[in-house]
PDB file of C-alpha atoms in Angstrom:
ATOM      1  CA  MET A1009      34.553  64.068 131.072  1.00 52.00           C
ATOM      2  CA  SER A1010      36.358  61.146 129.498  1.00 51.00           C
ATOM      3  CA  ARG A1011      34.387  58.211 128.288  1.00 54.00           C
ATOM      4  CA  THR A1012      34.894  54.857 129.937  1.00 52.00           C
ATOM      5  CA  ARG A1013      36.171  52.442 127.372  1.00 54.00           C
ATOM      6  CA  ARG A1014      33.870  49.516 127.086  1.00 56.00           C
ATOM      7  CA  GLN A1015      35.586  46.188 127.382  1.00 55.00           C
ATOM      8  CA  VAL A1016      35.057  43.848 124.517  1.00 52.00           C
ATOM      9  CA  ARG A1017      34.583  40.262 125.476  1.00 54.00           C
ATOM     10  CA  LYS A1018      36.830  37.828 123.728  1.00 52.00           C
ATOM     11  CA  PRO A1019      35.143  34.960 121.943  1.00 51.00           C
ATOM     12  CA  PRO A1020      35.399  31.644 123.784  1.00 48.00           C
ATOM     13  CA  SER A1021      38.589  29.790 123.051  1.00 45.00           C
ATOM     14  CA  THR A1022      38.306  26.811 120.764  1.00 45.00           C
ATOM     15  CA  SER A1023      41.680  25.415 121.809  1.00 42.00           C
ATOM     16  CA  ARG A1024      40.260  23.694 124.835  1.00 44.00           C
ATOM     17  CA  GLN A1025      38.350  20.553 124.147  1.00 45.00           C
ATOM     18  CA  LYS A1026      35.595  19.100 126.222  1.00 46.00           C
ATOM     19  CA  ARG A1027      36.713  16.234 128.368  1.00 42.00           C
ATOM     20  CA  SER A1028      34.554  13.856 126.330  1.00 42.00           C
ATOM     21  CA  ASP A1029      36.327  15.040 123.155  1.00 52.00           C
ATOM     22  CA  ARG A1030      39.612  14.003 124.711  1.00 81.00           C
ATOM     23  CA  LEU A1031      38.348  10.572 125.697  1.00 87.00           C
ATOM     24  CA  HIS A1032      39.292   7.700 123.403  1.00 92.00           C
ATOM     25  CA  ARG A1033      37.198   4.604 123.995  1.00 94.00           C
ATOM     26  CA  ILE A1034      38.599   1.250 122.899  1.00 97.00           C
ATOM     27  CA  LEU A1035      36.667  -1.984 122.657  1.00 97.00           C
ATOM     28  CA  VAL A1036      38.620  -5.221 123.049  1.00 98.00           C
ATOM     29  CA  VAL A1037      36.818  -8.524 122.490  1.00 97.00           C
ATOM     30  CA  SER A1038      38.807 -11.705 123.068  1.00 95.00           C
ATOM     31  CA  ASP A1039      38.354 -15.370 122.294  1.00 92.00           C
ATOM     32  CA  GLY A1040      39.310 -16.294 125.866  1.00 90.00           C
ATOM     33  CA  ALA A1041      37.007 -16.089 128.874  1.00 90.00           C
ATOM     34  CA  LEU A1042      39.568 -15.509 131.634  1.00 94.00           C
ATOM     35  CA  THR A1043      43.254 -14.990 130.811  1.00 96.00           C
ATOM     36  CA  GLU A1044      42.763 -12.383 128.097  1.00 96.00           C
ATOM     37  CA  PRO A1045      40.050 -10.348 129.880  1.00 96.00           C
ATOM     38  CA  GLU A1046      42.049 -10.306 133.126  1.00 96.00           C
ATOM     39  CA  TYR A1047      45.103  -9.051 131.257  1.00 98.00           C
ATOM     40  CA  PHE A1048      43.241  -6.224 129.506  1.00 97.00           C
ATOM     41  CA  GLU A1049      41.481  -5.206 132.712  1.00 96.00           C
ATOM     42  CA  LEU A1050      44.880  -5.048 134.409  1.00 97.00           C
ATOM     43  CA  LEU A1051      46.305  -3.035 131.507  1.00 97.00           C
ATOM     44  CA  ASN A1052      43.408  -0.578 131.673  1.00 96.00           C
ATOM     45  CA  ARG A1053      43.950   0.004 135.413  1.00 96.00           C
ATOM     46  CA  HIS A1054      47.676   0.453 134.914  1.00 96.00           C
ATOM     47  CA  ILE A1055      47.157   3.027 132.170  1.00 94.00           C
ATOM     48  CA  GLN A1056      44.680   5.014 134.283  1.00 91.00           C
ATOM     49  CA  HIS A1057      47.218   5.200 137.118  1.00 91.00           C
ATOM     50  CA  THR A1058      50.158   6.204 134.933  1.00 90.00           C
ATOM     51  CA  LEU A1059      48.658   8.699 132.489  1.00 85.00           C
ATOM     52  CA  PRO A1060      50.581  12.009 132.448  1.00 80.00           C
ATOM     53  CA  PRO A1061      48.536  15.203 133.031  1.00 78.00           C
ATOM     54  CA  HIS A1062      48.695  16.308 129.383  1.00 77.00           C
ATOM     55  CA  ALA A1063      47.580  12.971 127.964  1.00 78.00           C
ATOM     56  CA  ASP A1064      44.212  12.242 126.450  1.00 84.00           C
ATOM     57  CA  LYS A1065      42.029   9.877 128.433  1.00 88.00           C
ATOM     58  CA  ILE A1066      41.827   6.229 127.466  1.00 91.00           C
ATOM     59  CA  GLN A1067      39.046   3.832 128.372  1.00 92.00           C
ATOM     60  CA  ILE A1068      39.317   0.155 127.462  1.00 95.00           C
ATOM     61  CA  LYS A1069      36.103  -1.833 127.521  1.00 96.00           C
ATOM     62  CA  VAL A1070      36.809  -5.546 127.765  1.00 96.00           C
ATOM     63  CA  ASP A1071      34.527  -8.354 126.636  1.00 94.00           C
ATOM     64  CA  PRO A1072      33.942 -10.866 128.085  1.00 91.00           C
ATOM     65  CA  LYS A1073      34.232  -9.611 131.665  1.00 86.00           C
ATOM     66  CA  THR A1074      35.626 -11.362 134.729  1.00 83.00           C
ATOM     67  CA  LYS A1075      34.627 -11.211 138.385  1.00 78.00           C
ATOM     68  CA  ASP A1076      36.630 -12.325 141.422  1.00 69.00           C
ATOM     69  CA  GLY A1077      39.081 -14.257 139.269  1.00 75.00           C
ATOM     70  CA  LYS A1078      36.392 -16.170 137.421  1.00 71.00           C
ATOM     71  CA  ALA A1079      34.887 -15.907 133.974  1.00 73.00           C
ATOM     72  CA  ARG A1080      31.435 -14.303 133.985  1.00 69.00           C
ATOM     73  CA  ARG A1081      30.353 -16.030 130.798  1.00 65.00           C
ATOM     74  CA  LYS A1082      31.667 -18.396 128.188  1.00 67.00           C
ATOM     75  CA  ALA A1083      33.803 -16.692 125.571  1.00 61.00           C
ATOM     76  CA  LYS A1084      33.235 -16.867 121.827  1.00 63.00           C
ATOM     77  CA  ASN A1085      36.427 -18.731 120.951  1.00 76.00           C
ATOM     78  CA  ASN A1086      35.496 -19.147 117.303  1.00 90.00           C
ATOM     79  CA  PRO A1087      37.232 -16.207 115.527  1.00 94.00           C
ATOM     80  CA  MET A1088      34.179 -15.502 113.381  1.00 95.00           C
ATOM     81  CA  ASP A1089      32.038 -15.267 116.510  1.00 94.00           C
ATOM     82  CA  VAL A1090      34.552 -12.849 118.047  1.00 96.00           C
ATOM     83  CA  VAL A1091      34.415 -10.584 114.977  1.00 97.00           C
ATOM     84  CA  ASP A1092      30.609 -10.752 114.947  1.00 97.00           C
ATOM     85  CA  ARG A1093      30.483  -9.761 118.621  1.00 96.00           C
ATOM     86  CA  CYS A1094      32.800  -6.810 117.931  1.00 97.00           C
ATOM     87  CA  ILE A1095      30.412  -5.571 115.266  1.00 98.00           C
ATOM     88  CA  LEU A1096      27.371  -6.136 117.501  1.00 97.00           C
ATOM     89  CA  LEU A1097      28.816  -4.339 120.549  1.00 96.00           C
ATOM     90  CA  ARG A1098      30.189  -1.437 118.494  1.00 97.00           C
ATOM     91  CA  ASP A1099      26.944  -0.824 116.609  1.00 96.00           C
ATOM     92  CA  ASP A1100      24.806  -1.267 119.712  1.00 95.00           C
ATOM     93  CA  ASP A1101      26.977   1.216 121.614  1.00 94.00           C
ATOM     94  CA  ALA A1102      26.712   3.747 118.771  1.00 92.00           C
ATOM     95  CA  ARG A1103      22.901   3.528 118.829  1.00 90.00           C
ATOM     96  CA  LYS A1104      22.690   3.929 122.605  1.00 88.00           C
ATOM     97  CA  ASN A1105      25.084   6.883 122.762  1.00 80.00           C
ATOM     98  CA  ASN A1106      24.083   8.740 119.611  1.00 70.00           C
ATOM     99  CA  THR A1107      22.445  11.567 121.606  1.00 65.00           C
ATOM    100  CA  LYS A1108      24.785  11.562 124.601  1.00 69.00           C
ATOM    101  CA  ASP A1109      28.038  13.363 125.225  1.00 75.00           C
ATOM    102  CA  ILE A1110      29.939  10.085 124.914  1.00 83.00           C
ATOM    103  CA  PRO A1111      32.287   9.460 121.999  1.00 88.00           C
ATOM    104  CA  LYS A1112      31.917   6.366 119.878  1.00 91.00           C
ATOM    105  CA  TYR A1113      34.561   3.668 120.079  1.00 94.00           C
ATOM    106  CA  ALA A1114      37.695   5.081 118.500  1.00 94.00           C
ATOM    107  CA  ALA A1115      38.995   1.583 117.759  1.00 96.00           C
ATOM    108  CA  VAL A1116      37.658  -1.954 118.005  1.00 98.00           C
ATOM    109  CA  PHE A1117      40.040  -4.883 118.421  1.00 98.00           C
ATOM    110  CA  ALA A1118      39.310  -8.598 118.166  1.00 98.00           C
ATOM    111  CA  VAL A1119      41.950 -10.675 119.959  1.00 97.00           C
ATOM    112  CA  VAL A1120      42.164 -14.242 118.667  1.00 96.00           C
ATOM    113  CA  ASP A1121      44.532 -17.205 118.596  1.00 94.00           C
ATOM    114  CA  VAL A1122      45.514 -19.234 115.573  1.00 94.00           C
ATOM    115  CA  ASP A1123      45.029 -22.553 117.412  1.00 84.00           C
ATOM    116  CA  GLN A1124      43.180 -24.877 115.067  1.00 81.00           C
ATOM    117  CA  TRP A1125      41.222 -22.120 113.305  1.00 79.00           C
ATOM    118  CA  ASP A1126      43.672 -21.703 110.420  1.00 78.00           C
ATOM    119  CA  ASP A1127      42.914 -25.248 109.258  1.00 69.00           C
ATOM    120  CA  VAL A1128      40.940 -25.226 106.005  1.00 56.00           C
ATOM    121  CA  ARG A1129      39.077 -28.279 107.244  1.00 53.00           C
ATOM    122  CA  ARG A1130      37.342 -26.015 109.771  1.00 54.00           C
ATOM    123  CA  GLY A1131      36.278 -23.576 107.093  1.00 52.00           C
ATOM    124  CA  SER A1132      34.610 -24.079 103.756  1.00 57.00           C
ATOM    125  CA  GLY A1133      36.171 -24.713 100.381  1.00 61.00           C
ATOM    126  CA  ASN A1134      39.858 -23.814 100.522  1.00 70.00           C
ATOM    127  CA  THR A1135      39.457 -21.042 103.122  1.00 82.00           C
ATOM    128  CA  SER A1136      39.950 -21.508 106.859  1.00 90.00           C
ATOM    129  CA  LEU A1137      37.525 -20.107 109.396  1.00 91.00           C
ATOM    130  CA  LEU A1138      40.211 -17.713 110.634  1.00 94.00           C
ATOM    131  CA  ALA A1139      40.841 -16.387 107.113  1.00 93.00           C
ATOM    132  CA  LYS A1140      37.094 -15.839 106.665  1.00 94.00           C
ATOM    133  CA  ALA A1141      36.948 -13.950 109.961  1.00 95.00           C
ATOM    134  CA  LEU A1142      39.856 -11.721 108.932  1.00 96.00           C
ATOM    135  CA  SER A1143      38.150 -10.923 105.643  1.00 96.00           C
ATOM    136  CA  LYS A1144      34.886  -9.998 107.350  1.00 97.00           C
ATOM    137  CA  ALA A1145      36.738  -7.871 109.894  1.00 98.00           C
ATOM    138  CA  LYS A1146      38.364  -5.820 107.132  1.00 97.00           C
ATOM    139  CA  ASP A1147      34.969  -5.178 105.552  1.00 97.00           C
ATOM    140  CA  HIS A1148      33.544  -3.931 108.862  1.00 98.00           C
ATOM    141  CA  GLY A1149      36.454  -1.888 110.220  1.00 97.00           C
ATOM    142  CA  ILE A1150      37.448  -4.346 112.940  1.00 98.00           C
ATOM    143  CA  HIS A1151      41.134  -4.722 113.826  1.00 98.00           C
ATOM    144  CA  VAL A1152      41.950  -8.388 114.443  1.00 98.00           C
ATOM    145  CA  LEU A1153      45.115  -9.030 116.448  1.00 98.00           C
ATOM    146  CA  VAL A1154      46.228 -12.610 115.933  1.00 97.00           C
ATOM    147  CA  SER A1155      48.621 -14.509 118.204  1.00 97.00           C
ATOM    148  CA  ASN A1156      50.337 -17.601 116.832  1.00 96.00           C
ATOM    149  CA  PRO A1157      49.855 -20.047 118.348  1.00 95.00           C
ATOM    150  CA  GLN A1158      48.069 -18.348 121.266  1.00 95.00           C
ATOM    151  CA  PHE A1159      47.712 -15.320 123.547  1.00 97.00           C
ATOM    152  CA  GLU A1160      50.435 -16.513 125.921  1.00 97.00           C
ATOM    153  CA  THR A1161      52.908 -15.457 123.217  1.00 97.00           C
ATOM    154  CA  TRP A1162      52.108 -11.859 124.162  1.00 98.00           C
ATOM    155  CA  LEU A1163      52.423 -12.539 127.871  1.00 98.00           C
ATOM    156  CA  VAL A1164      55.907 -14.049 127.497  1.00 98.00           C
ATOM    157  CA  LEU A1165      57.037 -10.928 125.603  1.00 98.00           C
ATOM    158  CA  HIS A1166      56.689  -8.974 128.872  1.00 98.00           C
ATOM    159  CA  THR A1167      59.897 -10.756 129.910  1.00 96.00           C
ATOM    160  CA  GLU A1168      63.291 -11.034 128.233  1.00 91.00           C
ATOM    161  CA  CYS A1169      62.358 -14.487 126.977  1.00 89.00           C
ATOM    162  CA  THR A1170      61.720 -15.369 123.330  1.00 93.00           C
ATOM    163  CA  PRO A1171      58.249 -16.976 123.074  1.00 96.00           C
ATOM    164  CA  ALA A1172      58.067 -20.655 122.244  1.00 95.00           C
ATOM    165  CA  GLY A1173      56.285 -21.610 119.067  1.00 93.00           C
ATOM    166  CA  ASP A1174      54.050 -24.262 120.603  1.00 94.00           C
ATOM    167  CA  GLN A1175      51.441 -24.412 123.345  1.00 93.00           C
ATOM    168  CA  GLN A1176      53.401 -26.666 125.712  1.00 95.00           C
ATOM    169  CA  GLY A1177      56.459 -24.449 125.477  1.00 96.00           C
ATOM    170  CA  LEU A1178      54.431 -21.309 126.141  1.00 96.00           C
ATOM    171  CA  ASP A1179      52.693 -22.904 129.125  1.00 95.00           C
ATOM    172  CA  ARG A1180      56.089 -23.822 130.565  1.00 96.00           C
ATOM    173  CA  GLN A1181      57.461 -20.300 130.032  1.00 96.00           C
ATOM    174  CA  CYS A1182      54.422 -18.726 131.694  1.00 97.00           C
ATOM    175  CA  ARG A1183      54.732 -21.088 134.635  1.00 95.00           C
ATOM    176  CA  GLU A1184      58.496 -20.642 135.093  1.00 95.00           C
ATOM    177  CA  ARG A1185      58.260 -16.830 134.920  1.00 96.00           C
ATOM    178  CA  SER A1186      55.211 -16.561 137.192  1.00 95.00           C
ATOM    179  CA  LEU A1187      53.059 -14.961 134.511  1.00 98.00           C
ATOM    180  CA  LEU A1188      50.010 -17.139 135.120  1.00 97.00           C
ATOM    181  CA  LYS A1189      48.355 -19.019 137.977  1.00 95.00           C
ATOM    182  CA  GLY A1190      46.432 -21.617 136.089  1.00 93.00           C
ATOM    183  CA  LYS A1191      44.348 -19.483 133.714  1.00 93.00           C
ATOM    184  CA  ASN A1192      44.572 -16.365 135.901  1.00 96.00           C
ATOM    185  CA  ILE A1193      47.050 -13.539 135.442  1.00 97.00           C
ATOM    186  CA  HIS A1194      49.639 -13.795 138.232  1.00 97.00           C
ATOM    187  CA  ASP A1195      49.502 -11.194 141.004  1.00 95.00           C
ATOM    188  CA  ASP A1196      53.078 -10.181 140.185  1.00 96.00           C
ATOM    189  CA  PHE A1197      52.581  -9.954 136.428  1.00 98.00           C
ATOM    190  CA  PRO A1198      54.952  -7.264 135.021  1.00 98.00           C
ATOM    191  CA  ILE A1199      52.245  -5.142 133.407  1.00 98.00           C
ATOM    192  CA  ASP A1200      54.558  -2.119 133.446  1.00 97.00           C
ATOM    193  CA  GLN A1201      56.526  -3.877 130.691  1.00 97.00           C
ATOM    194  CA  TYR A1202      53.689  -3.730 128.145  1.00 97.00           C
ATOM    195  CA  LYS A1203      55.448  -1.124 125.991  1.00 96.00           C
ATOM    196  CA  ARG A1204      58.633  -3.182 125.975  1.00 97.00           C
ATOM    197  CA  ALA A1205      56.550  -6.219 125.037  1.00 98.00           C
ATOM    198  CA  ALA A1206      55.283  -4.293 122.027  1.00 97.00           C
ATOM    199  CA  GLU A1207      58.837  -3.441 121.004  1.00 97.00           C
ATOM    200  CA  ARG A1208      59.879  -7.076 121.288  1.00 97.00           C
ATOM    201  CA  ALA A1209      56.868  -8.225 119.273  1.00 97.00           C
ATOM    202  CA  LYS A1210      57.827  -5.877 116.448  1.00 96.00           C
ATOM    203  CA  GLU A1211      61.454  -6.981 116.624  1.00 95.00           C
ATOM    204  CA  HIS A1212      60.518 -10.672 116.440  1.00 92.00           C
ATOM    205  CA  HIS A1213      57.728 -10.653 113.835  1.00 93.00           C
ATOM    206  CA  PRO A1214      56.036  -7.347 112.874  1.00 93.00           C
ATOM    207  CA  VAL A1215      52.765  -8.950 111.802  1.00 96.00           C
ATOM    208  CA  GLY A1216      50.087  -6.590 110.497  1.00 96.00           C
ATOM    209  CA  VAL A1217      46.522  -6.034 111.617  1.00 97.00           C
ATOM    210  CA  ASN A1218      44.141  -8.681 110.239  1.00 97.00           C
ATOM    211  CA  GLN A1219      47.100 -10.886 109.358  1.00 96.00           C
ATOM    212  CA  ILE A1220      48.425 -14.253 110.507  1.00 95.00           C
ATOM    213  CA  GLY A1221      52.097 -14.235 111.395  1.00 95.00           C
ATOM    214  CA  PRO A1222      54.543 -17.105 111.875  1.00 95.00           C
ATOM    215  CA  LYS A1223      54.883 -19.168 115.048  1.00 94.00           C
ATOM    216  CA  GLY A1224      55.892 -17.010 117.991  1.00 95.00           C
ATOM    217  CA  SER A1225      54.246 -13.869 116.599  1.00 96.00           C
ATOM    218  CA  THR A1226      51.439 -11.625 117.847  1.00 97.00           C
ATOM    219  CA  GLY A1227      49.769  -8.505 116.531  1.00 98.00           C
ATOM    220  CA  LEU A1228      48.947  -7.137 119.988  1.00 98.00           C
ATOM    221  CA  PHE A1229      51.603  -4.448 119.697  1.00 98.00           C
ATOM    222  CA  HIS A1230      49.131  -2.559 117.480  1.00 98.00           C
ATOM    223  CA  LEU A1231      46.913  -1.999 120.519  1.00 98.00           C
ATOM    224  CA  VAL A1232      49.857  -0.533 122.436  1.00 97.00           C
ATOM    225  CA  ASP A1233      50.803   1.677 119.476  1.00 96.00           C
ATOM    226  CA  THR A1234      47.243   3.007 119.377  1.00 95.00           C
ATOM    227  CA  ILE A1235      47.237   3.777 123.099  1.00 93.00           C
ATOM    228  CA  SER A1236      50.636   5.473 122.892  1.00 91.00           C
ATOM    229  CA  LYS A1237      49.510   7.618 119.952  1.00 87.00           C
ATOM    230  CA  TRP A1238      46.502   8.985 121.818  1.00 81.00           C
ATOM    231  CA  THR A1239      48.057   9.385 125.235  1.00 76.00           C
ATOM    232  CA  CYS A1240      51.448  10.751 124.170  1.00 65.00           C
ATOM    233  CA  LEU A1241      53.074   8.168 126.428  1.00 51.00           C
ATOM    234  CA  ASP A1242      56.194   8.139 124.250  1.00 49.00           C
ATOM    235  CA  ARG A1243      56.775  11.903 124.472  1.00 44.00           C
TER     236      ARG A1243
END
């Protein structure tokens, strides 16, 4: 009588990752209370709807939040306050989730404008408040994305237009191209052009993280590069 060969169970595959291991959480804290949060909330929704099946999951947490087209709280428009809030939210999140199956923030971005904050008169000694904030961010692993002069520079890059170097010019461009309704993101905002906006930003002025670029520059393309790296959106 022949013996029945006993089947040997294969060890569990290590090639498959848990869903939580494939989730990349991003924290974005802005110095604006309405325009910036609405944009990043819109970007997050767009990414969720367009992710290919093989891509890792992305979750963008936005601070401050908006509700029904209105700001839920006053933003910390001082760049140092924005960096401090990044550190606070990141560390608080790590403490709360240290025993849960939730990954820590994979990246933390502070989104700030140059505005008047690069004036040494608003700092101490010969260092502006913005420069101090950038220095602190480097020490604490925070990625500051600076727009010069302001966030609308990034919005205009979603069109074929070259951003103006002053606030009045940017406001006019946003109005003429239906990018904003007052301080709200326009219903027809071309969010699907965010990758092209990143390409244009790099073509115009490839400013680094935690750096201040010239007028008409923005470092927000670094956020898009990070998303693309994790989600394989460029493959």
